[in-house]
PDB file of C-alpha atoms in Angstrom:
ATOM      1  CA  UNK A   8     122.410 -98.078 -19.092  1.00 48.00           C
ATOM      2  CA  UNK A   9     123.565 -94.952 -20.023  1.00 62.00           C
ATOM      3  CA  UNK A  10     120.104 -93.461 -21.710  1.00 72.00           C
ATOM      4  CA  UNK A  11     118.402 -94.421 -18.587  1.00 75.00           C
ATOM      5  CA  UNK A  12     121.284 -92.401 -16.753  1.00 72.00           C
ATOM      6  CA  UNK A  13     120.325 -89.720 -19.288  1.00 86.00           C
ATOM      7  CA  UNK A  14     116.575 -90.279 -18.453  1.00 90.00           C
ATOM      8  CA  UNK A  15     117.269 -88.632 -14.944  1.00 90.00           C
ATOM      9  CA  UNK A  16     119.260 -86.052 -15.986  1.00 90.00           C
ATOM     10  CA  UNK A  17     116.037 -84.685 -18.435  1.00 91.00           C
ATOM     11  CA  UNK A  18     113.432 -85.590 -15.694  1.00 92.00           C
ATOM     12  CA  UNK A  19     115.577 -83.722 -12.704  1.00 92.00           C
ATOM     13  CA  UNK A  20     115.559 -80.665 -14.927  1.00 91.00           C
ATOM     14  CA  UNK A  21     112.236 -80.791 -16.121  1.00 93.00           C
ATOM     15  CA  UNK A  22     111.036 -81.082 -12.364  1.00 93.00           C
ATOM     16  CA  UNK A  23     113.517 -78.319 -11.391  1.00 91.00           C
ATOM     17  CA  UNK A  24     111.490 -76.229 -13.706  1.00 92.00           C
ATOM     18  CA  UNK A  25     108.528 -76.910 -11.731  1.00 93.00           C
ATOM     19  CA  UNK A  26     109.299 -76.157  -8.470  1.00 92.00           C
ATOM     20  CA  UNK A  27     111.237 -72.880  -9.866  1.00 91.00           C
ATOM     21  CA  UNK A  28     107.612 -72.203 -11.452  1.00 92.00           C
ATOM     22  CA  UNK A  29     105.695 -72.578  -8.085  1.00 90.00           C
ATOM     23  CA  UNK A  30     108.389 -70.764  -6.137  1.00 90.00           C
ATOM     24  CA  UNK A  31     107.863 -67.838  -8.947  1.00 91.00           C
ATOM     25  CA  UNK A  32     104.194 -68.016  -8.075  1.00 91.00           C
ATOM     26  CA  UNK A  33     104.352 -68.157  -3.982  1.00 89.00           C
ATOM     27  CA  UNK A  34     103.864 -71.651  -4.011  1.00 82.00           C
ATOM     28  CA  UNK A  35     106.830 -72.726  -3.047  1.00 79.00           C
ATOM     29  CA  UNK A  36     105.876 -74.663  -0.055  1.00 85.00           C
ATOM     30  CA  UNK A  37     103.151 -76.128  -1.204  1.00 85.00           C
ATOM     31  CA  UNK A  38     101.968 -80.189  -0.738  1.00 87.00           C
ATOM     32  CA  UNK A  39     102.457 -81.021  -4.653  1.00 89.00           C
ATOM     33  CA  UNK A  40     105.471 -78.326  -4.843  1.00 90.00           C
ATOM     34  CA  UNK A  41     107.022 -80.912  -1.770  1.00 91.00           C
ATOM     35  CA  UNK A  42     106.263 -83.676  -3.745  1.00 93.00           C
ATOM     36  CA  UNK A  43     108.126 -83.099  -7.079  1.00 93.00           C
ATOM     37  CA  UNK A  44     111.266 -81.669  -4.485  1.00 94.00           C
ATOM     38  CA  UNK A  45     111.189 -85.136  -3.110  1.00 95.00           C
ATOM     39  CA  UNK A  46     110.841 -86.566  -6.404  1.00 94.00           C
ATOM     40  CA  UNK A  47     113.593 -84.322  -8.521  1.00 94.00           C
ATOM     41  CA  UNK A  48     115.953 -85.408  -5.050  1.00 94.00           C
ATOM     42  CA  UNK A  49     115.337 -89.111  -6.068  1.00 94.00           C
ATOM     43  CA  UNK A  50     116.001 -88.237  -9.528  1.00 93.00           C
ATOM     44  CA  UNK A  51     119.333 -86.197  -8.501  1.00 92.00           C
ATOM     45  CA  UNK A  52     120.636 -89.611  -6.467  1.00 93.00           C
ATOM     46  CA  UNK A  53     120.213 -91.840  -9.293  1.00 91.00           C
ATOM     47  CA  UNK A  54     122.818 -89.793 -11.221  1.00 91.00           C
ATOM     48  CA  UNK A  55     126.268 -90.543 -11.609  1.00 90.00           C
ATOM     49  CA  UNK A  56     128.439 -87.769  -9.620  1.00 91.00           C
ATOM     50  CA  UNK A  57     129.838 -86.654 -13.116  1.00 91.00           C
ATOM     51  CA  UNK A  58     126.246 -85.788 -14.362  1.00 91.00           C
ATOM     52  CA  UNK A  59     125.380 -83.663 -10.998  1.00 90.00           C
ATOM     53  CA  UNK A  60     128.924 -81.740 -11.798  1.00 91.00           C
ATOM     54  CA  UNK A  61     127.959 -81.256 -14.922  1.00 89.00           C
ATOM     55  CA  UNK A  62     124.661 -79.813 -14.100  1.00 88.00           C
ATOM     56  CA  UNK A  63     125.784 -77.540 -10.978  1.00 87.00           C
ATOM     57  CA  UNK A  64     128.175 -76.237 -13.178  1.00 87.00           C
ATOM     58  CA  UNK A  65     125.759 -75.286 -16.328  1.00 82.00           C
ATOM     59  CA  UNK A  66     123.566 -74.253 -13.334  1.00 73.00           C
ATOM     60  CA  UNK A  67     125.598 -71.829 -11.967  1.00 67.00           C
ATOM     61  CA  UNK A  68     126.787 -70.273 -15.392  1.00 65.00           C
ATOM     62  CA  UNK A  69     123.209 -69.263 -16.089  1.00 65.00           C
ATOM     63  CA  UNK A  70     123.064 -67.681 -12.853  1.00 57.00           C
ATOM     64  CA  UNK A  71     126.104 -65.923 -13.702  1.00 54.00           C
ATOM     65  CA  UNK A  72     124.983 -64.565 -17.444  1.00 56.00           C
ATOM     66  CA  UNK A  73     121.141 -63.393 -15.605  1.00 53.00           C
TER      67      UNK A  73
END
């Protein structure tokens, strides 16, 4: 159980890259960009709350150090 846990921890942040790339390009709202959202939000409730702390928190120290 706990590598498919891991499996949507890697997909949610591979998908987050995504839609960060199409916002970057102006595509942001988008049919397929709405699509993946909907998808990485599937993704982000199939994690345990630990692994969404742990990401919102790794999240927000890269904002910090840009």
């Amino acid at each position: 159980m706990a590598s498919n846990e891991r499996y949507y921890v890697n997909e949610y942040i591979k998908l987050k890259q995504q839609i960060d790339d199409f916002e970057s390009r102006g595509d942001g709202e988008s049919k397929n960009c709405h699509k993946i959202r909907a998808l990485a939000i599937q993704h982000w409730n199939k994690m345990t709350a630990a692994q969404q702390k742990r990401l919102l928190r790794s999240t927000s120290r890269k904002e910090l150090n840009e």
